[in-house]
Structure formats: structure tokens, C-alpha cells
PDB file of C-alpha atoms in Angstrom:
ATOM      1  CA  MET A  41       6.842   5.736   3.445  1.00  0.00           C
ATOM      2  CA  SER A  42       5.447   6.145   6.930  1.00  0.00           C
ATOM      3  CA  ASP A  43       6.526   7.962  10.214  1.00  0.00           C
ATOM      4  CA  VAL A  44       4.087   5.964  12.330  1.00  0.00           C
ATOM      5  CA  LEU A  45       5.458   5.257  15.845  1.00  0.00           C
ATOM      6  CA  THR A  46       6.424   1.595  16.095  1.00  0.00           C
ATOM      7  CA  LEU A  47       6.014  -0.234  19.315  1.00  0.00           C
ATOM      8  CA  LYS A  48       6.782  -3.847  20.330  1.00  0.00           C
ATOM      9  CA  GLY A  49       3.760  -5.768  21.624  1.00  0.00           C
ATOM     10  CA  ARG A  50       5.810  -7.655  24.247  1.00  0.00           C
ATOM     11  CA  ASP A  51       6.816  -4.303  25.905  1.00  0.00           C
ATOM     12  CA  LEU A  52       3.197  -3.173  26.042  1.00  0.00           C
ATOM     13  CA  THR A  53       1.339  -6.209  27.357  1.00  0.00           C
ATOM     14  CA  SER A  54       3.460  -7.175  30.435  1.00  0.00           C
ATOM     15  CA  GLY A  55       4.355  -5.399  33.608  1.00  0.00           C
ATOM     16  CA  PRO A  56       2.317  -3.562  36.325  1.00  0.00           C
ATOM     17  CA  HIS A  57       1.254  -0.705  34.232  1.00  0.00           C
ATOM     18  CA  ALA A  58       0.229  -2.543  30.973  1.00  0.00           C
ATOM     19  CA  PRO A  59      -1.473  -1.400  28.843  1.00  0.00           C
ATOM     20  CA  CYS A  60      -1.261   2.299  30.047  1.00  0.00           C
ATOM     21  CA  HIS A  61       1.971   2.788  28.282  1.00  0.00           C
ATOM     22  CA  PHE A  62       0.317   2.187  25.021  1.00  0.00           C
ATOM     23  CA  ALA A  63      -2.402   4.903  25.556  1.00  0.00           C
ATOM     24  CA  GLU A  64       0.261   7.399  26.659  1.00  0.00           C
ATOM     25  CA  ALA A  65       2.426   6.535  23.454  1.00  0.00           C
ATOM     26  CA  VAL A  66      -0.540   6.974  21.127  1.00  0.00           C
ATOM     27  CA  THR A  67      -1.766  10.293  22.725  1.00  0.00           C
ATOM     28  CA  GLY A  68       1.582  11.535  23.264  1.00  0.00           C
ATOM     29  CA  PRO A  69       4.696  10.913  20.928  1.00  0.00           C
ATOM     30  CA  GLY A  70       2.483   8.926  18.472  1.00  0.00           C
ATOM     31  CA  VAL A  71       0.240  12.043  17.877  1.00  0.00           C
ATOM     32  CA  GLY A  72      -2.758   9.768  17.525  1.00  0.00           C
ATOM     33  CA  ARG A  73      -1.103   6.835  15.554  1.00  0.00           C
ATOM     34  CA  ALA A  74       0.938   3.761  16.502  1.00  0.00           C
ATOM     35  CA  LEU A  75       2.027   0.488  15.008  1.00  0.00           C
ATOM     36  CA  VAL A  76       2.288  -2.496  17.325  1.00  0.00           C
ATOM     37  CA  ARG A  77       4.339  -5.297  16.279  1.00  0.00           C
ATOM     38  CA  PHE A  78       3.732  -8.851  17.748  1.00  0.00           C
ATOM     39  CA  GLU A  79       6.681 -11.088  17.146  1.00  0.00           C
ATOM     40  CA  GLU A  80       4.748 -14.248  17.609  1.00  0.00           C
ATOM     41  CA  LEU A  81       2.236 -14.983  15.092  1.00  0.00           C
ATOM     42  CA  ASP A  82      -0.412 -16.344  17.288  1.00  0.00           C
ATOM     43  CA  HIS A  83      -3.183 -14.322  15.701  1.00  0.00           C
ATOM     44  CA  THR A  84      -5.953 -15.283  18.176  1.00  0.00           C
ATOM     45  CA  ARG A  85      -3.862 -14.286  21.082  1.00  0.00           C
ATOM     46  CA  ASN A  86      -2.478 -11.135  19.514  1.00  0.00           C
ATOM     47  CA  GLN A  87      -5.960  -9.926  18.855  1.00  0.00           C
ATOM     48  CA  GLU A  88      -7.038 -10.597  22.412  1.00  0.00           C
ATOM     49  CA  LEU A  89      -3.966  -8.619  23.643  1.00  0.00           C
ATOM     50  CA  GLY A  90      -4.784  -5.929  21.180  1.00  0.00           C
ATOM     51  CA  LEU A  91      -8.251  -5.611  22.577  1.00  0.00           C
ATOM     52  CA  SER A  92      -6.605  -5.069  25.915  1.00  0.00           C
ATOM     53  CA  LEU A  93      -4.366  -2.347  24.617  1.00  0.00           C
ATOM     54  CA  LEU A  94      -7.271  -0.676  22.765  1.00  0.00           C
ATOM     55  CA  SER A  95      -9.385  -0.604  25.955  1.00  0.00           C
ATOM     56  CA  SER A  96      -6.983   1.844  27.367  1.00  0.00           C
ATOM     57  CA  LEU A  97      -8.110   4.321  24.869  1.00  0.00           C
ATOM     58  CA  GLY A  98     -11.856   3.893  25.266  1.00  0.00           C
ATOM     59  CA  PRO A  99     -14.618   1.341  24.916  1.00  0.00           C
ATOM     60  CA  VAL A 100     -14.027  -1.218  22.260  1.00  0.00           C
ATOM     61  CA  LEU A 101     -17.083  -1.407  20.054  1.00  0.00           C
ATOM     62  CA  ALA A 102     -18.777  -4.273  18.395  1.00  0.00           C
ATOM     63  CA  VAL A 103     -20.128  -2.288  15.500  1.00  0.00           C
ATOM     64  CA  TYR A 104     -21.150  -5.436  13.805  1.00  0.00           C
ATOM     65  CA  PRO A 105     -22.246  -7.659  16.620  1.00  0.00           C
ATOM     66  CA  GLY A 106     -22.433 -10.668  14.459  1.00  0.00           C
ATOM     67  CA  ASP A 107     -18.726 -10.507  13.937  1.00  0.00           C
ATOM     68  CA  GLY A 108     -17.829  -9.867  17.418  1.00  0.00           C
ATOM     69  CA  CYS A 109     -15.339  -7.061  18.061  1.00  0.00           C
ATOM     70  CA  TRP A 110     -13.204  -7.982  15.035  1.00  0.00           C
ATOM     71  CA  SER A 111     -14.436  -7.860  11.453  1.00  0.00           C
ATOM     72  CA  ASP A 112     -12.593  -9.408   8.472  1.00  0.00           C
ATOM     73  CA  LEU A 113     -11.353  -7.225   5.696  1.00  0.00           C
ATOM     74  CA  THR A 114     -11.008  -9.771   2.840  1.00  0.00           C
ATOM     75  CA  VAL A 115     -10.317  -9.446  -0.801  1.00  0.00           C
ATOM     76  CA  ASN A 116     -13.412  -9.970  -3.143  1.00  0.00           C
ATOM     77  CA  LEU A 117     -12.752 -10.093  -6.875  1.00  0.00           C
ATOM     78  CA  THR A 118     -16.371  -9.610  -7.672  1.00  0.00           C
ATOM     79  CA  VAL A 119     -16.781  -6.177  -5.873  1.00  0.00           C
ATOM     80  CA  ALA A 120     -15.955  -2.786  -7.402  1.00  0.00           C
ATOM     81  CA  PRO A 121     -12.204  -2.239  -7.152  1.00  0.00           C
ATOM     82  CA  GLU A 122     -12.549   0.905  -5.097  1.00  0.00           C
ATOM     83  CA  ARG A 123     -14.804  -0.665  -2.382  1.00  0.00           C
ATOM     84  CA  THR A 124     -13.683  -1.911   0.985  1.00  0.00           C
ATOM     85  CA  HIS A 125     -13.111  -5.578  -0.175  1.00  0.00           C
ATOM     86  CA  GLY A 126     -11.900  -4.519  -3.719  1.00  0.00           C
ATOM     87  CA  VAL A 127      -8.429  -4.705  -5.170  1.00  0.00           C
ATOM     88  CA  GLY A 128      -8.078  -1.030  -6.325  1.00  0.00           C
ATOM     89  CA  GLU A 129      -7.336   2.235  -4.489  1.00  0.00           C
ATOM     90  CA  ASN A 130      -9.775   2.887  -1.575  1.00  0.00           C
ATOM     91  CA  LEU A 131      -9.754   6.688  -1.262  1.00  0.00           C
ATOM     92  CA  LEU A 132      -8.955   8.474   1.900  1.00  0.00           C
ATOM     93  CA  HIS A 133     -12.039   8.644   4.234  1.00  0.00           C
ATOM     94  CA  VAL A 134     -13.344   8.409   7.800  1.00  0.00           C
ATOM     95  CA  ASP A 135     -15.428   5.359   8.601  1.00  0.00           C
ATOM     96  CA  LEU A 136     -19.017   5.976   9.674  1.00  0.00           C
ATOM     97  CA  VAL A 137     -18.697   9.435   8.668  1.00  0.00           C
ATOM     98  CA  ASP A 138     -22.356  10.569   9.110  1.00  0.00           C
ATOM     99  CA  ARG A 139     -22.903   8.968  12.633  1.00  0.00           C
ATOM    100  CA  ASP A 140     -23.358  11.138  15.681  1.00  0.00           C
ATOM    101  CA  ARG A 141     -21.152   8.891  17.834  1.00  0.00           C
ATOM    102  CA  LEU A 142     -18.460   8.414  15.196  1.00  0.00           C
ATOM    103  CA  PRO A 143     -15.816   6.086  16.720  1.00  0.00           C
ATOM    104  CA  ARG A 144     -12.581   7.744  17.777  1.00  0.00           C
ATOM    105  CA  TYR A 145     -10.025   5.082  16.864  1.00  0.00           C
ATOM    106  CA  ILE A 146      -9.704   2.296  14.319  1.00  0.00           C
ATOM    107  CA  ALA A 147      -7.384  -0.654  14.726  1.00  0.00           C
ATOM    108  CA  LEU A 148      -6.271  -2.888  11.814  1.00  0.00           C
ATOM    109  CA  TYR A 149      -4.544  -6.187  12.535  1.00  0.00           C
ATOM    110  CA  CYS A 150      -2.771  -8.011   9.798  1.00  0.00           C
ATOM    111  CA  VAL A 151      -3.250 -11.799   9.400  1.00  0.00           C
ATOM    112  CA  ARG A 152      -2.026 -11.950   5.827  1.00  0.00           C
ATOM    113  CA  ALA A 153      -0.235  -9.440   3.629  1.00  0.00           C
ATOM    114  CA  ASP A 154      -0.876  -9.087  -0.035  1.00  0.00           C
ATOM    115  CA  PRO A 155       1.322 -11.852  -1.603  1.00  0.00           C
ATOM    116  CA  LEU A 156       1.702  -9.590  -4.568  1.00  0.00           C
ATOM    117  CA  ASP A 157       3.308  -6.803  -2.537  1.00  0.00           C
ATOM    118  CA  GLY A 158       0.335  -4.293  -2.708  1.00  0.00           C
ATOM    119  CA  GLY A 159      -2.412  -3.122  -0.595  1.00  0.00           C
ATOM    120  CA  ALA A 160      -0.548  -0.688   1.774  1.00  0.00           C
ATOM    121  CA  SER A 161      -2.570   1.136   4.271  1.00  0.00           C
ATOM    122  CA  ALA A 162      -2.760   4.931   3.883  1.00  0.00           C
ATOM    123  CA  LEU A 163      -3.097   7.628   6.410  1.00  0.00           C
ATOM    124  CA  ALA A 164      -3.470  11.395   5.972  1.00  0.00           C
ATOM    125  CA  ASP A 165      -3.353  14.002   8.731  1.00  0.00           C
ATOM    126  CA  LEU A 166      -6.553  16.079   8.327  1.00  0.00           C
ATOM    127  CA  TRP A 167      -5.540  18.615  10.871  1.00  0.00           C
ATOM    128  CA  HIS A 168      -2.527  19.667   8.937  1.00  0.00           C
ATOM    129  CA  ALA A 169      -4.475  19.489   5.693  1.00  0.00           C
ATOM    130  CA  ALA A 170      -7.085  21.891   7.150  1.00  0.00           C
ATOM    131  CA  ASP A 171      -4.369  24.238   8.182  1.00  0.00           C
ATOM    132  CA  THR A 172      -3.446  24.786   4.550  1.00  0.00           C
ATOM    133  CA  LEU A 173      -6.935  25.994   3.500  1.00  0.00           C
ATOM    134  CA  SER A 174      -7.908  29.487   3.209  1.00  0.00           C
ATOM    135  CA  ALA A 175     -10.315  31.053   5.756  1.00  0.00           C
ATOM    136  CA  THR A 176     -13.114  31.051   3.094  1.00  0.00           C
ATOM    137  CA  ASP A 177     -12.652  27.293   2.473  1.00  0.00           C
ATOM    138  CA  ARG A 178     -12.699  26.512   6.113  1.00  0.00           C
ATOM    139  CA  ALA A 179     -15.846  28.497   6.601  1.00  0.00           C
ATOM    140  CA  LEU A 180     -17.619  26.690   3.758  1.00  0.00           C
ATOM    141  CA  LEU A 181     -16.602  23.346   5.137  1.00  0.00           C
ATOM    142  CA  ALA A 182     -17.705  24.301   8.613  1.00  0.00           C
ATOM    143  CA  GLU A 183     -21.263  24.728   7.436  1.00  0.00           C
ATOM    144  CA  PRO A 184     -23.816  21.905   8.363  1.00  0.00           C
ATOM    145  CA  VAL A 185     -24.789  21.252   4.825  1.00  0.00           C
ATOM    146  CA  PHE A 186     -23.239  17.959   4.037  1.00  0.00           C
ATOM    147  CA  SER A 187     -24.752  14.527   4.023  1.00  0.00           C
ATOM    148  CA  TYR A 188     -23.616  10.934   3.108  1.00  0.00           C
ATOM    149  CA  TYR A 189     -25.069   7.549   2.598  1.00  0.00           C
ATOM    150  CA  PRO A 190     -25.562   5.763   5.950  1.00  0.00           C
ATOM    151  CA  ASP A 191     -24.058   2.392   6.612  1.00  0.00           C
ATOM    152  CA  LYS A 192     -26.743  -0.234   7.465  1.00  0.00           C
ATOM    153  CA  HIS A 193     -26.799  -2.664  10.297  1.00  0.00           C
ATOM    154  CA  VAL A 194     -24.324  -0.933  12.456  1.00  0.00           C
ATOM    155  CA  HIS A 195     -24.533  -0.653  16.266  1.00  0.00           C
ATOM    156  CA  GLY A 196     -23.154   1.449  19.014  1.00  0.00           C
ATOM    157  CA  VAL A 197     -22.407   4.545  16.914  1.00  0.00           C
ATOM    158  CA  GLY A 198     -25.428   6.515  17.368  1.00  0.00           C
ATOM    159  CA  LYS A 199     -27.881   7.803  14.766  1.00  0.00           C
ATOM    160  CA  SER A 200     -27.171   8.936  11.140  1.00  0.00           C
ATOM    161  CA  LEU A 201     -27.067  12.771  10.994  1.00  0.00           C
ATOM    162  CA  ASP A 202     -29.258  14.298   8.169  1.00  0.00           C
ATOM    163  CA  HIS A 203     -26.693  17.041   7.715  1.00  0.00           C
ATOM    164  CA  PHE A 204     -23.246  17.733   9.267  1.00  0.00           C
ATOM    165  CA  PRO A 205     -20.190  19.993   8.774  1.00  0.00           C
ATOM    166  CA  VAL A 206     -16.918  18.515   7.437  1.00  0.00           C
ATOM    167  CA  LEU A 207     -14.768  20.660   9.761  1.00  0.00           C
ATOM    168  CA  PRO A 208     -15.762  21.264  13.494  1.00  0.00           C
ATOM    169  CA  ALA A 209     -15.667  24.808  14.908  1.00  0.00           C
ATOM    170  CA  GLN A 210     -12.317  24.025  16.409  1.00  0.00           C
ATOM    171  CA  VAL A 211      -9.967  21.604  14.784  1.00  0.00           C
ATOM    172  CA  ASP A 212      -8.308  20.235  18.032  1.00  0.00           C
ATOM    173  CA  GLY A 213      -9.586  16.700  18.495  1.00  0.00           C
ATOM    174  CA  GLY A 214     -12.662  17.739  20.603  1.00  0.00           C
ATOM    175  CA  ALA A 215     -14.932  16.914  17.539  1.00  0.00           C
ATOM    176  CA  PRO A 216     -14.271  14.782  14.392  1.00  0.00           C
ATOM    177  CA  ILE A 217     -13.499  15.942  10.881  1.00  0.00           C
ATOM    178  CA  ARG A 218     -16.215  14.195   8.807  1.00  0.00           C
ATOM    179  CA  PHE A 219     -14.336  13.595   5.668  1.00  0.00           C
ATOM    180  CA  THR A 220     -14.515  11.110   2.793  1.00  0.00           C
ATOM    181  CA  ALA A 221     -12.922  11.681  -0.614  1.00  0.00           C
ATOM    182  CA  LYS A 222     -15.477   9.420  -1.957  1.00  0.00           C
ATOM    183  CA  ALA A 223     -18.095  12.186  -1.657  1.00  0.00           C
ATOM    184  CA  HIS A 224     -16.342  14.566  -3.954  1.00  0.00           C
ATOM    185  CA  PRO A 225     -17.793  13.313  -7.349  1.00  0.00           C
ATOM    186  CA  HIS A 226     -21.189  13.503  -5.791  1.00  0.00           C
ATOM    187  CA  LEU A 227     -20.691  17.072  -4.490  1.00  0.00           C
ATOM    188  CA  GLU A 228     -19.424  18.243  -7.892  1.00  0.00           C
ATOM    189  CA  ARG A 229     -22.868  17.106  -9.248  1.00  0.00           C
ATOM    190  CA  GLY A 230     -24.580  19.094  -6.628  1.00  0.00           C
ATOM    191  CA  GLU A 231     -25.631  15.945  -4.706  1.00  0.00           C
ATOM    192  CA  LEU A 232     -25.306  15.436  -0.863  1.00  0.00           C
ATOM    193  CA  LEU A 233     -25.451  19.214  -0.302  1.00  0.00           C
ATOM    194  CA  ASP A 234     -28.101  21.491   1.056  1.00  0.00           C
ATOM    195  CA  THR A 235     -26.759  24.917   0.168  1.00  0.00           C
ATOM    196  CA  ASP A 236     -27.480  27.612  -2.264  1.00  0.00           C
ATOM    197  CA  GLU A 237     -23.768  27.639  -3.398  1.00  0.00           C
ATOM    198  CA  PRO A 238     -23.003  23.985  -4.169  1.00  0.00           C
ATOM    199  CA  SER A 239     -20.258  24.715  -6.654  1.00  0.00           C
ATOM    200  CA  ALA A 240     -18.320  26.942  -4.197  1.00  0.00           C
ATOM    201  CA  THR A 241     -18.652  24.319  -1.525  1.00  0.00           C
ATOM    202  CA  ALA A 242     -17.724  21.368  -3.781  1.00  0.00           C
ATOM    203  CA  ALA A 243     -14.638  23.370  -4.951  1.00  0.00           C
ATOM    204  CA  ALA A 244     -13.614  23.915  -1.300  1.00  0.00           C
ATOM    205  CA  PHE A 245     -14.043  20.227  -0.512  1.00  0.00           C
ATOM    206  CA  GLY A 246     -11.946  19.340  -3.590  1.00  0.00           C
ATOM    207  CA  ARG A 247      -9.182  21.457  -2.343  1.00  0.00           C
ATOM    208  CA  PHE A 248      -9.412  19.719   1.049  1.00  0.00           C
ATOM    209  CA  VAL A 249      -9.110  16.380  -0.751  1.00  0.00           C
ATOM    210  CA  ASP A 250      -5.929  17.552  -2.593  1.00  0.00           C
ATOM    211  CA  ALA A 251      -4.513  18.756   0.641  1.00  0.00           C
ATOM    212  CA  ALA A 252      -5.216  15.439   2.406  1.00  0.00           C
ATOM    213  CA  VAL A 253      -3.665  13.387  -0.477  1.00  0.00           C
ATOM    214  CA  ALA A 254      -0.545  15.577  -0.382  1.00  0.00           C
ATOM    215  CA  ARG A 255      -0.152  14.605   3.288  1.00  0.00           C
ATOM    216  CA  ARG A 256      -0.693  10.801   2.795  1.00  0.00           C
ATOM    217  CA  SER A 257       1.743   8.346   3.940  1.00  0.00           C
ATOM    218  CA  THR A 258       1.527   4.623   3.509  1.00  0.00           C
ATOM    219  CA  ILE A 259       2.613   1.612   5.424  1.00  0.00           C
ATOM    220  CA  ARG A 260       2.280  -2.020   4.220  1.00  0.00           C
ATOM    221  CA  LEU A 261       1.109  -4.165   7.174  1.00  0.00           C
ATOM    222  CA  MET A 262       2.713  -7.534   7.776  1.00  0.00           C
ATOM    223  CA  PRO A 263       1.398 -10.521   9.815  1.00  0.00           C
ATOM    224  CA  GLY A 264       1.374  -9.711  13.445  1.00  0.00           C
ATOM    225  CA  ASP A 265       1.084  -5.843  12.807  1.00  0.00           C
ATOM    226  CA  LEU A 266      -1.648  -3.818  14.672  1.00  0.00           C
ATOM    227  CA  LEU A 267      -2.050  -0.307  13.312  1.00  0.00           C
ATOM    228  CA  VAL A 268      -4.162   2.129  15.461  1.00  0.00           C
ATOM    229  CA  PHE A 269      -5.094   5.585  14.519  1.00  0.00           C
ATOM    230  CA  ASP A 270      -7.312   8.448  15.739  1.00  0.00           C
ATOM    231  CA  GLN A 271      -9.892   8.971  13.023  1.00  0.00           C
ATOM    232  CA  HIS A 272     -11.006  12.271  14.493  1.00  0.00           C
ATOM    233  CA  ARG A 273      -7.718  13.359  12.977  1.00  0.00           C
ATOM    234  CA  TYR A 274      -6.562  10.813  10.350  1.00  0.00           C
ATOM    235  CA  ALA A 275      -8.324   9.693   7.233  1.00  0.00           C
ATOM    236  CA  HIS A 276      -7.363   6.243   6.014  1.00  0.00           C
ATOM    237  CA  GLY A 277      -7.547   4.324   2.927  1.00  0.00           C
ATOM    238  CA  ARG A 278      -5.928   1.370   0.856  1.00  0.00           C
ATOM    239  CA  MET A 279      -3.406   1.492  -1.938  1.00  0.00           C
ATOM    240  CA  PRO A 280      -4.126  -0.934  -4.851  1.00  0.00           C
ATOM    241  CA  LEU A 281      -3.349  -4.595  -4.296  1.00  0.00           C
ATOM    242  CA  GLY A 282      -0.754  -6.164  -6.496  1.00  0.00           C
ATOM    243  CA  GLU A 283      -1.793  -7.138 -10.068  1.00  0.00           C
ATOM    244  CA  GLY A 284      -2.793 -10.783 -10.632  1.00  0.00           C
ATOM    245  CA  GLN A 285      -5.023 -11.346  -7.652  1.00  0.00           C
ATOM    246  CA  HIS A 286      -7.053 -13.885  -9.603  1.00  0.00           C
ATOM    247  CA  HIS A 287      -3.957 -16.131  -9.695  1.00  0.00           C
ATOM    248  CA  CYS A 288      -3.954 -16.290  -5.768  1.00  0.00           C
ATOM    249  CA  ASP A 289      -6.079 -18.584  -3.858  1.00  0.00           C
ATOM    250  CA  ALA A 290      -8.751 -16.879  -1.515  1.00  0.00           C
ATOM    251  CA  GLY A 291      -6.881 -18.250   1.458  1.00  0.00           C
ATOM    252  CA  GLU A 292      -3.554 -16.573   0.273  1.00  0.00           C
ATOM    253  CA  ARG A 293      -4.918 -13.134  -0.388  1.00  0.00           C
ATOM    254  CA  ARG A 294      -4.512 -10.117   1.988  1.00  0.00           C
ATOM    255  CA  LEU A 295      -6.536 -10.414   5.291  1.00  0.00           C
ATOM    256  CA  LEU A 296      -6.896  -7.699   7.790  1.00  0.00           C
ATOM    257  CA  ARG A 297      -9.112  -7.570  10.840  1.00  0.00           C
ATOM    258  CA  GLN A 298     -10.642  -4.283  11.927  1.00  0.00           C
ATOM    259  CA  THR A 299     -12.177  -2.983  15.144  1.00  0.00           C
ATOM    260  CA  TYR A 300     -13.229   0.299  16.590  1.00  0.00           C
ATOM    261  CA  VAL A 301     -12.868   2.299  19.807  1.00  0.00           C
ATOM    262  CA  GLY A 302     -15.308   4.856  21.093  1.00  0.00           C
ATOM    263  CA  ALA A 303     -14.387   8.372  22.074  1.00  0.00           C
ATOM    264  CA  GLY A 304     -12.367   8.646  25.285  1.00  0.00           C
ATOM    265  CA  ALA A 305     -12.270  11.376  27.861  1.00  0.00           C
ATOM    266  CA  PHE A 306      -9.265  13.269  26.430  1.00  0.00           C
ATOM    267  CA  GLY A 307      -8.950  15.631  23.545  1.00  0.00           C
ATOM    268  CA  GLY A 308      -6.204  15.898  20.960  1.00  0.00           C
ATOM    269  CA  THR A 309      -2.968  17.831  21.038  1.00  0.00           C
ATOM    270  CA  ARG A 310      -1.149  19.615  18.328  1.00  0.00           C
TER     271      ARG A 310
END
């Protein structure tokens, strides 16, 4: 279950101060997360209104300019189940984890839910997960010794960092937590690390993964839902889709659209 703040799209997109109330809700009572529900399923208009709301948080990015601001998250039965377009669990992670201008917010708009009742979106509060770690683990994760495979053909998100820390010096929203559970098996093999103590660092990262999973909540998006979250604080993922996807036509399977927002002028609050 999820405790994400739920808002009505109609209330946010009309009136003299729209969409400032949305930004105030996300950064205030929403503690970096909000679910906007559009009652009318005019997806083109809803996505346009969504961009207006998101622009109150910062610059909306066209990370993949060929797609425009919104990119499709489809279901592809030929890719590995754990991948973005797969049918299995997509582990908790932060998008573009290695980029020096890592986007602050991600927005997911639901066009079609999984007809087989799976595919819930997952969020995990990395600030709270980090609080549970020992001082030794936090110190290991704050060392700039980590690397990850760079995404290709992305724009507006800076350069790929050769090495970076997982935890910033201060966990307060001023800098991102660069986390992806997908790195853990590589770290256990001594890969993606530039340190004399890879086993200790990998073990600390594994405990961080466990702490994040323990704080995971899920929400199954329905058509017209817009989920927005601060990925400097929250990792996200996908729970498995319902079994039997091959029995569904491509035009019936789950379809989300995703966009990114760059860092705004404000920091986070605990």
C-alpha cells in the first residue's frame, strides 16, 4: 500500500495561482511525492496540464528529444523481465544515476493499467533508509568510488561521472542519493568499484539495498493518474506484471509515459 498524497487535477489546474499549489503540496505535505488524479481521460490534454504542473517544480526536460517531453514505457515480451520494458520486477533505482545533472523529479502518467492487475509502481524513501545505517556504512557509501553504466543518447542531464558517492555529505535534498539496486551483484563481484576494500563497500551497499526494500511502498497507477516524486530522495521501481502477458494484445498492455524535471532552487525538508 502507499501513503502518497493524492490530489485532484481539476483543483490544481484552475484558479489564479495554478499550478503553484501543486509545488507547495509536493514540497510540503507530500514530502516530495504526490499523485494527481485527472477525472477525464483525455490523455493528451492531461499530459499538457501535467507539464504545466511540473514546470512549477523546475525545468521540464526532453531527455530523449526524439520523443518530446514524454517517453513511452511500454511492455515488451522480448526483453529481459527485469528491464524497463520487461514484465518482471524492476529493482529500486534512481534514473540516470551517474549523470552530474541528475534530474530532480520523475513524473509517470498512466494511459493503460496492466489488464492482469500487476505492474504496481514502487517507491522507497532513501533518506529514511540511510538513517538506519551505521556510521561506518554511511562513511563507505559517501566515498566517491562507485561507477555505473552510462545511458546513451540522453540530453540535458550533464556528463557521465567516472566515479561518484552513493550518499552525499549531507542527506538533506541538497544533493542526490545515487542509488540503484541493480548495481549490487556487480559490486559483490568487485566490479564498478575503485577501492582497496571492495567487499566491505559492497556489503555496506547491500545493507542499504535491504533498508530501501524494507521501506518500499507500492501504488498501482490507473488511467489518468500522474505520479510525481523527488528522485533525489526516493528510489523507484516496478513490481511484476500479471502473469499471462502473452495473451494480451500489445495495445491492451500497460502503458505509462514518463518525463523528467531538472533541479529547482529549493532543498528538501525532513
